[in-house]
Short mmCIF file of C-alpha atoms in Angstrom, two decimals:
data_model
loop_
_atom_site.label_atom_id
_atom_site.label_comp_id
_atom_site.label_asym_id
_atom_site.label_seq_id
_atom_site.Cartn_x
_atom_site.Cartn_y
_atom_site.Cartn_z
CA UNK C 224 0.51 121.09 96.85
CA UNK C 225 2.25 123.30 94.34
CA UNK C 226 4.92 124.16 96.91
CA UNK C 227 5.58 120.46 97.61
CA UNK C 228 5.74 119.69 93.90
CA UNK C 229 8.30 122.49 93.41
CA UNK C 230 10.55 121.12 96.17
CA UNK C 231 10.52 117.65 94.63
CA UNK C 232 11.36 119.09 91.24
CA UNK C 233 14.34 121.05 92.60
CA UNK C 234 15.61 117.98 94.47
CA UNK C 235 15.48 115.92 91.28
CA UNK C 236 17.67 118.48 89.50
CA UNK C 237 20.44 118.02 92.07
CA UNK C 238 20.68 114.25 91.80
CA UNK C 239 23.41 112.38 89.88
CA UNK C 240 21.76 110.37 87.16
CA UNK C 241 23.27 106.93 86.73
CA UNK C 242 23.31 104.59 83.75
CA UNK C 243 25.07 101.48 82.51
CA UNK C 244 28.21 102.29 80.46
CA UNK C 245 28.35 101.33 76.82
CA UNK C 246 30.82 98.61 75.85
CA UNK C 247 32.77 100.97 73.57
CA UNK C 248 33.23 103.40 76.49
CA UNK C 249 34.67 100.67 78.69
CA UNK C 250 37.05 99.60 75.95
CA UNK C 251 38.49 103.10 75.77
CA UNK C 252 39.26 103.05 79.50
CA UNK C 253 40.70 99.57 79.78
CA UNK C 254 44.23 100.02 78.49
CA UNK C 255 46.60 97.51 80.05
CA UNK C 256 50.35 98.01 79.99
CA UNK C 257 52.40 95.29 78.44
CA UNK C 258 54.13 93.25 81.14
CA UNK C 259 57.85 93.92 81.68
CA UNK C 260 59.47 90.56 82.31
CA UNK C 261 62.95 91.84 83.11
CA UNK C 262 63.29 92.65 86.85
CA UNK C 263 66.12 95.07 86.10
CA UNK C 264 64.10 96.93 83.51
CA UNK C 265 61.11 97.15 85.87
CA UNK C 266 63.36 98.43 88.65
CA UNK C 267 64.95 101.11 86.49
CA UNK C 268 61.69 102.23 84.88
CA UNK C 269 60.21 102.81 88.33
CA UNK C 270 63.17 105.00 89.33
CA UNK C 271 62.22 108.63 88.72
CA UNK C 272 64.98 110.26 90.79
CA UNK C 273 68.53 109.50 91.85
CA UNK C 274 67.20 108.79 95.33
CA UNK C 275 64.99 106.08 93.82
CA UNK C 276 68.13 104.53 92.32
CA UNK C 277 69.85 104.78 95.70
CA UNK C 278 67.03 102.81 97.32
CA UNK C 279 67.27 100.13 94.62
CA UNK C 280 71.06 100.04 94.99
CA UNK C 281 70.84 99.53 98.74
CA UNK C 282 68.52 96.55 98.32
CA UNK C 283 70.82 94.83 95.83
CA UNK C 284 74.31 95.55 97.19
CA UNK C 285 76.06 94.17 100.27
CA UNK C 286 76.49 96.60 103.12
CA UNK C 287 80.26 97.13 102.82
CA UNK C 288 80.09 98.04 99.12
CA UNK C 289 77.01 100.24 99.52
CA UNK C 290 78.46 102.04 102.54
CA UNK C 291 81.67 102.75 100.65
CA UNK C 292 79.62 104.71 98.12
CA UNK C 293 77.08 106.19 100.48
CA UNK C 294 79.38 107.16 103.34
CA UNK C 295 81.81 109.97 104.02
CA UNK C 296 84.46 110.89 106.60
CA UNK C 297 84.09 111.06 110.37
CA UNK C 298 80.59 112.32 111.25
CA UNK C 299 79.76 112.88 107.55
CA UNK C 300 79.04 116.56 108.18
CA UNK C 301 80.79 117.74 105.00
CA UNK C 302 78.53 115.57 102.86
CA UNK C 303 75.37 116.62 104.70
CA UNK C 304 76.28 120.30 104.32
CA UNK C 305 77.01 119.88 100.62
CA UNK C 306 73.61 118.32 100.06
CA UNK C 307 71.90 120.97 102.16
CA UNK C 308 73.60 123.72 100.16
CA UNK C 309 71.86 122.58 96.99
CA UNK C 310 68.56 122.17 98.79
CA UNK C 311 68.87 125.75 100.09
CA UNK C 312 68.53 127.28 96.63
CA UNK C 313 65.95 129.64 95.22
CA UNK C 314 65.54 129.75 91.44
CA UNK C 315 64.33 132.92 89.70
CA UNK C 316 62.33 131.99 86.59
CA UNK C 317 61.57 134.24 83.68
CA UNK C 318 58.20 133.83 81.95
CA UNK C 319 56.76 134.41 78.49
CA UNK C 320 59.84 132.93 76.83
CA UNK C 321 59.87 130.44 73.95
CA UNK C 322 61.48 127.35 75.50
CA UNK C 323 60.08 124.72 73.16
CA UNK C 324 63.64 123.88 72.12
CA UNK C 325 66.49 123.67 74.65
CA UNK C 326 70.21 123.09 74.13
CA UNK C 327 71.89 121.15 76.96
CA UNK C 328 75.31 120.98 75.29
CA UNK C 329 78.39 122.87 76.37
CA UNK C 330 82.12 123.05 75.81
CA UNK C 331 84.53 121.63 78.37
CA UNK C 332 88.30 121.97 78.09
CA UNK C 333 87.97 123.02 74.47
CA UNK C 334 85.80 120.11 73.28
CA UNK C 335 82.02 119.65 73.08
CA UNK C 336 79.95 117.72 75.62
CA UNK C 337 76.31 116.84 74.98
CA UNK C 338 75.44 117.47 78.63
CA UNK C 339 77.02 119.73 81.28
CA UNK C 340 78.37 116.93 83.44
CA UNK C 341 80.87 114.07 83.38
CA UNK C 342 81.13 110.84 85.30
CA UNK C 343 83.59 111.45 88.12
CA UNK C 344 86.47 109.09 88.95
CA UNK C 345 85.49 106.50 91.55
CA UNK C 346 87.54 103.74 93.12
CA UNK C 347 86.80 100.02 93.47
CA UNK C 348 83.96 100.34 90.98
CA UNK C 349 83.63 96.66 90.03
CA UNK C 350 82.87 95.98 93.67
CA UNK C 351 79.62 97.93 93.20
CA UNK C 352 78.68 95.93 90.10
CA UNK C 353 80.71 93.48 88.07
CA UNK C 354 80.35 95.63 84.92
CA UNK C 355 82.18 98.41 86.78
CA UNK C 356 84.07 101.07 84.87
CA UNK C 357 83.22 99.51 81.50
CA UNK C 358 79.55 100.21 82.14
CA UNK C 359 80.28 103.82 83.07
CA UNK C 360 82.51 104.40 80.06
CA UNK C 361 80.01 102.91 77.60
CA UNK C 362 77.03 104.80 79.03
CA UNK C 363 79.00 108.05 79.04
CA UNK C 364 80.12 107.55 75.43
CA UNK C 365 76.53 106.85 74.35
CA UNK C 366 75.40 110.07 76.04
CA UNK C 367 78.25 112.16 74.63
CA UNK C 368 79.85 113.05 77.97
CA UNK C 369 83.33 112.39 79.42
CA UNK C 370 84.13 109.44 81.67
CA UNK C 371 86.91 109.74 84.27
CA UNK C 372 88.83 106.64 85.38
CA UNK C 373 90.33 106.58 88.87
CA UNK C 374 93.84 105.49 89.83
CA UNK C 375 91.98 103.22 92.26
CA UNK C 376 89.85 101.75 89.48
CA UNK C 377 89.22 98.05 89.00
CA UNK C 378 89.42 98.13 85.20
CA UNK C 379 92.65 98.93 83.40
CA UNK C 380 93.27 102.06 81.38
CA UNK C 381 93.50 100.04 78.20
CA UNK C 382 90.32 98.05 78.89
CA UNK C 383 88.31 101.23 79.49
CA UNK C 384 89.53 102.64 76.18
CA UNK C 385 88.61 99.39 74.42
CA UNK C 386 85.17 99.23 76.06
CA UNK C 387 84.13 102.65 74.69
CA UNK C 388 86.37 103.39 71.69
CA UNK C 389 84.32 106.41 70.64
CA UNK C 390 84.18 107.94 74.10
CA UNK C 391 86.01 110.81 75.68
CA UNK C 392 88.19 109.53 78.51
CA UNK C 393 89.84 111.35 81.41
CA UNK C 394 92.30 109.84 83.89
CA UNK C 395 92.43 110.77 87.58
CA UNK C 396 95.85 110.62 89.24
CA UNK C 397 96.86 110.25 92.86
CA UNK C 398 100.52 111.17 93.25
CA UNK C 399 102.01 108.13 94.96
CA UNK C 400 105.07 107.94 97.11
CA UNK C 401 106.48 105.89 94.24
CA UNK C 402 106.65 108.67 91.61
CA UNK C 403 107.81 106.33 88.86
CA UNK C 404 104.69 104.16 89.20
CA UNK C 405 102.52 107.29 89.12
CA UNK C 406 104.09 108.42 85.88
CA UNK C 407 103.78 104.96 84.35
CA UNK C 408 100.00 105.35 84.68
CA UNK C 409 100.13 108.83 83.15
CA UNK C 410 102.09 107.52 80.18
CA UNK C 411 99.67 104.63 79.71
CA UNK C 412 96.70 107.01 79.79
CA UNK C 413 98.28 109.23 77.14
CA UNK C 414 99.07 106.21 74.96
CA UNK C 415 95.46 104.98 75.26
CA UNK C 416 94.06 108.30 74.01
CA UNK C 417 92.89 109.83 77.30
CA UNK C 418 92.75 113.58 76.70
CA UNK C 419 92.55 115.01 80.24
CA UNK C 420 94.40 114.37 83.49
CA UNK C 421 92.68 115.10 86.80
CA UNK C 422 95.31 115.48 89.52
CA UNK C 423 93.69 115.02 92.94
CA UNK C 424 95.41 117.15 95.58
CA UNK C 425 93.27 116.81 98.73
CA UNK C 426 94.62 113.42 99.86
CA UNK C 427 97.90 113.85 101.78
CA UNK C 428 96.47 111.07 103.95
CA UNK C 429 93.22 109.11 103.80
CA UNK C 430 90.14 110.57 105.47
CA UNK C 431 88.59 108.75 108.42
CA UNK C 432 85.89 106.81 106.56
CA UNK C 433 84.41 105.15 109.57
CA UNK C 434 81.79 103.08 107.78
CA UNK C 435 84.57 101.34 105.85
CA UNK C 436 86.59 100.75 109.01
CA UNK C 437 83.60 99.29 110.84
CA UNK C 438 82.76 97.09 107.86
CA UNK C 439 86.39 95.95 107.54
CA UNK C 440 86.13 96.55 103.81
CA UNK C 441 88.80 94.92 101.67
CA UNK C 442 89.40 94.22 97.97
CA UNK C 443 88.17 91.58 97.29
CA UNK C 444 85.54 91.48 100.06
CA UNK C 445 86.49 89.23 102.95
CA UNK C 446 84.06 86.44 103.74
CA UNK C 447 83.23 86.61 107.42
CA UNK C 448 80.16 85.48 109.35
CA UNK C 449 78.78 89.00 109.02
CA UNK C 450 79.32 89.26 105.26
CA UNK C 451 77.82 85.82 104.69
CA UNK C 452 74.66 86.81 106.57
CA UNK C 453 74.57 90.09 104.64
CA UNK C 454 74.88 88.18 101.37
CA UNK C 455 71.86 85.94 101.89
CA UNK C 456 69.23 88.39 100.56
CA UNK C 457 71.59 89.54 97.75
CA UNK C 458 72.61 86.33 95.96
CA UNK C 459 72.89 87.90 92.49
CA UNK C 460 75.70 90.23 93.63
CA UNK C 461 77.71 87.33 95.00
CA UNK C 462 77.04 85.14 91.96
CA UNK C 463 78.37 87.93 89.73
CA UNK C 464 81.42 88.35 91.97
CA UNK C 465 82.28 84.66 91.99
CA UNK C 466 81.62 83.92 88.30
CA UNK C 467 83.46 86.86 86.67
CA UNK C 468 87.10 87.92 86.59
CA UNK C 469 88.58 88.29 90.09
CA UNK C 470 88.02 91.66 91.72
CA UNK C 471 91.34 93.51 92.05
CA UNK C 472 92.92 96.91 91.53
CA UNK C 473 93.78 97.34 87.86
CA UNK C 474 96.77 99.59 88.60
CA UNK C 475 97.99 98.40 91.99
CA UNK C 476 98.05 94.63 92.09
CA UNK C 477 97.10 92.70 95.21
CA UNK C 478 96.77 94.27 98.65
CA UNK C 479 96.44 92.12 101.79
CA UNK C 480 95.08 94.72 104.21
CA UNK C 481 92.05 96.97 104.45
CA UNK C 482 91.33 99.82 102.08
CA UNK C 483 92.12 102.36 104.80
CA UNK C 484 95.58 100.78 105.22
CA UNK C 485 96.14 100.85 101.47
CA UNK C 486 95.29 104.54 101.13
CA UNK C 487 97.59 105.54 103.95
CA UNK C 488 100.40 103.47 102.47
CA UNK C 489 99.99 104.90 98.98
CA UNK C 490 99.13 108.60 99.38
CA UNK C 491 102.08 110.96 99.67
CA UNK C 492 101.89 113.81 102.22
CA UNK C 493 104.93 115.54 100.67
CA UNK C 494 103.26 116.56 97.36
CA UNK C 495 103.81 120.27 96.55
CA UNK C 496 103.52 122.78 93.73
CA UNK C 497 106.74 121.43 92.23
CA UNK C 498 105.14 118.03 91.75
CA UNK C 499 102.21 119.59 89.90
CA UNK C 500 104.60 121.49 87.63
CA UNK C 501 106.57 118.28 87.00
CA UNK C 502 103.41 116.39 86.04
CA UNK C 503 102.23 119.15 83.70
CA UNK C 504 105.56 119.10 81.86
CA UNK C 505 105.07 115.42 81.06
CA UNK C 506 101.35 115.33 80.27
CA UNK C 507 100.43 116.22 76.66
CA UNK C 508 96.72 116.90 77.22
CA UNK C 509 94.56 119.10 79.42
CA UNK C 510 95.29 119.30 83.15
CA UNK C 511 92.61 119.75 85.84
CA UNK C 512 93.44 120.12 89.53
CA UNK C 513 90.82 118.38 91.66
CA UNK C 514 90.23 119.11 95.33
CA UNK C 515 90.48 122.91 95.45
CA UNK C 516 88.78 124.31 98.56
CA UNK C 517 90.06 127.89 98.95
CA UNK C 518 90.26 130.93 96.72
CA UNK C 519 94.01 131.25 97.23
CA UNK C 520 94.62 127.66 96.11
CA UNK C 521 92.42 128.21 93.06
CA UNK C 522 94.53 131.22 92.07
CA UNK C 523 97.78 129.36 92.70
CA UNK C 524 97.04 126.27 90.60
CA UNK C 525 95.68 128.49 87.83
CA UNK C 526 98.97 130.38 87.87
CA UNK C 527 100.85 127.06 87.78
CA UNK C 528 99.17 126.30 84.47
CA UNK C 529 96.09 124.25 85.27
CA UNK C 530 93.56 124.31 82.44
CA UNK C 531 90.70 124.10 84.95
CA UNK C 532 90.19 123.96 88.70
CA UNK C 533 87.75 121.47 90.19
CA UNK C 534 86.11 122.71 93.38
CA UNK C 535 85.63 119.57 95.44
CA UNK C 536 85.96 118.31 98.99
CA UNK C 537 86.18 114.72 97.74
CA UNK C 538 82.50 114.09 98.28
CA UNK C 539 82.93 114.74 101.99
CA UNK C 540 85.30 111.77 102.21
CA UNK C 541 88.48 113.54 103.36
CA UNK C 542 88.34 116.47 105.81
CA UNK C 543 85.04 116.58 107.66
CA UNK C 544 83.61 120.10 108.08
CA UNK C 545 85.48 121.17 104.93
CA UNK C 546 84.21 124.12 102.87
CA UNK C 547 81.14 123.44 100.76
CA UNK C 548 82.25 123.71 97.09
CA UNK C 549 78.90 125.17 95.97
CA UNK C 550 79.20 127.92 98.59
CA UNK C 551 82.77 128.64 97.50
CA UNK C 552 81.93 128.82 93.80
CA UNK C 553 80.87 132.51 93.43
CA UNK C 554 83.93 133.73 95.32
CA UNK C 555 86.29 131.67 93.16
CA UNK C 556 84.58 132.87 90.00
CA UNK C 557 84.97 136.48 91.09
CA UNK C 558 88.64 135.92 91.91
CA UNK C 559 89.60 134.07 88.72
CA UNK C 560 87.48 136.09 86.32
CA UNK C 561 85.13 135.10 83.52
CA UNK C 562 87.70 133.32 81.34
CA UNK C 563 88.91 130.75 83.89
CA UNK C 564 87.40 127.28 83.60
CA UNK C 565 85.85 126.13 86.89
CA UNK C 566 84.37 122.68 87.50
CA UNK C 567 82.26 121.59 90.47
CA UNK C 568 81.46 118.37 92.30
CA UNK C 569 80.33 117.12 95.75
CA UNK C 570 76.69 116.73 96.74
CA UNK C 571 75.17 116.76 93.23
CA UNK C 572 72.16 114.46 93.20
CA UNK C 573 69.78 116.00 90.67
CA UNK C 574 69.58 117.98 87.47
CA UNK C 575 68.39 120.94 89.53
CA UNK C 576 71.68 120.79 91.46
CA UNK C 577 73.61 120.86 88.19
CA UNK C 578 71.65 123.85 86.90
CA UNK C 579 72.19 125.68 90.20
CA UNK C 580 75.93 125.07 90.00
CA UNK C 581 76.15 126.28 86.41
CA UNK C 582 74.11 129.38 87.17
CA UNK C 583 76.27 130.17 90.22
CA UNK C 584 79.44 130.23 88.13
CA UNK C 585 80.61 126.71 87.24
CA UNK C 586 81.43 125.81 83.66
CA UNK C 587 80.97 122.09 84.19
CA UNK C 588 80.07 119.52 86.86
CA UNK C 589 80.92 115.93 87.76
CA UNK C 590 78.74 113.22 89.34
CA UNK C 591 80.08 110.41 91.52
CA UNK C 592 77.57 108.87 93.93
CA UNK C 593 74.67 109.43 91.53
CA UNK C 594 76.48 107.37 88.90
CA UNK C 595 77.35 104.59 91.35
CA UNK C 596 73.77 104.31 92.62
CA UNK C 597 72.67 103.69 89.05
CA UNK C 598 75.48 101.19 88.51
CA UNK C 599 74.51 99.23 91.62
CA UNK C 600 70.85 99.32 90.67
CA UNK C 601 71.30 97.96 87.17
CA UNK C 602 74.78 97.87 85.67
CA UNK C 603 75.26 99.75 82.39
CA UNK C 604 71.49 100.19 82.00
CA UNK C 605 71.42 101.72 85.48
CA UNK C 606 74.16 104.22 84.58
CA UNK C 607 72.23 105.10 81.44
CA UNK C 608 69.13 105.62 83.61
CA UNK C 609 71.11 107.96 85.89
CA UNK C 610 72.13 110.04 82.89
CA UNK C 611 68.57 109.98 81.50
CA UNK C 612 67.09 111.17 84.81
CA UNK C 613 69.60 114.02 85.14
CA UNK C 614 69.15 115.02 81.50
CA UNK C 615 65.37 115.25 81.89
CA UNK C 616 65.66 117.24 85.11
CA UNK C 617 68.14 119.68 83.55
CA UNK C 618 65.93 120.24 80.52
CA UNK C 619 62.79 120.75 82.58
CA UNK C 620 64.55 123.15 84.97
CA UNK C 621 65.87 125.24 82.09
CA UNK C 622 62.42 125.43 80.54
CA UNK C 623 60.80 126.43 83.82
CA UNK C 624 63.47 129.09 84.28
CA UNK C 625 62.69 130.47 80.83
CA UNK C 626 66.16 129.52 79.57
CA UNK C 627 66.88 127.88 76.22
CA UNK C 628 70.52 126.86 76.65
CA UNK C 629 73.22 126.26 79.22
CA UNK C 630 75.01 129.36 77.94
CA UNK C 631 72.06 131.57 78.98
CA UNK C 632 72.32 130.69 82.69
CA UNK C 633 73.58 133.52 84.88
CA UNK C 634 73.88 134.22 88.63
CA UNK C 635 70.59 136.11 88.33
CA UNK C 636 68.82 132.77 87.99
CA UNK C 637 69.78 131.43 91.43
CA UNK C 638 70.15 132.54 95.03
CA UNK C 639 72.08 130.50 97.59
CA UNK C 640 70.30 130.59 100.93
CA UNK C 641 73.25 130.08 103.24
CA UNK C 642 72.46 128.56 106.63
CA UNK C 643 76.04 128.68 107.89
CA UNK C 644 77.24 132.29 108.01
CA UNK C 645 80.81 132.63 109.39
CA UNK C 646 81.40 134.72 112.50
CA UNK C 647 83.73 137.72 112.10
CA UNK C 648 87.35 136.75 112.71
CA UNK C 649 89.51 138.46 115.30
CA UNK C 650 92.37 139.65 113.07
CA UNK C 651 94.50 141.21 115.83
#
């Protein structure tokens, strides 16, 4: 009997005792969030990464406009490799460091920036969202970072300056076959207070952007049976398009053909070093050469007087299978030395990517697609959400690395795990 009683007693000790909860305990658990009535605000609050914004952008934007942002040239190998390069990174954190306070600011081209990235120049931006370049400029000004306006923009130089009068504005130049029209834009940018000129040099001809060709993309979008069907689940985009100022190039006027035809008609395959020297002589501000993809070209444009070189393969939108800028970065830094200013773009989709680029040798970075995904997802608020996401990711990455400021990042903090190792060349 005593043995049986002992077994029952032990079994009782192992049971979970249940009771009815007190009312005050339930009240502490039942905390309901206030409802968010704005669909845009709900959409943006749910976005925790740039990829989340991309998904939201795809749902809200017609195929031709989304594919223009999302796509690249030919088989899109350059873009895929650029993204993979950032994914193939190992960080090396230091521990037992006081990282309660972090400084994300830096200096770019002699002036301060609150964050180590700018909004890159993008074409046809009002096609992505009717707020277009104005939204980008205002969000950038609020965040204390530069905004770059493209020659192919859909908002004028003067309107961008007026939209964000306290912002820092850069202008991106394609050297046209009509040199006088190119320089008219440069003069207008200087008169409007733009402090930096980005001269893009990797576009002797347009890349084969096959998504755009297949979509027959034009400015403004052409209404065909296919586009009408595509528009049905996205009525708000079309309402915005039809009830705001007509969509057109701010610097080019009307164009009757496709975008591919326009680019081939405008870009000049005869541009040389002499053209860059000629532009520099006429531009009063800082000069950045965008589209550098070899060490020799980086040295040459530096010697021609560029204030910074921007390592970029145009977001994979020009030459497919082009060098990956992130892979090229350490070699260019070694060749140009510690005092040269080197910027980086292509494939950047997170704050971790930005930190990796800075640690590997870049002084500054630019974001293009990431900004446009936010714009498509929610206009100016969506751009602000892009910046907010990247800012939070940068800060957290620095803290986890044991780093308190951008200036403390060094190559010791990152290793590039390179999948594509070149075969030895036969130099005979």
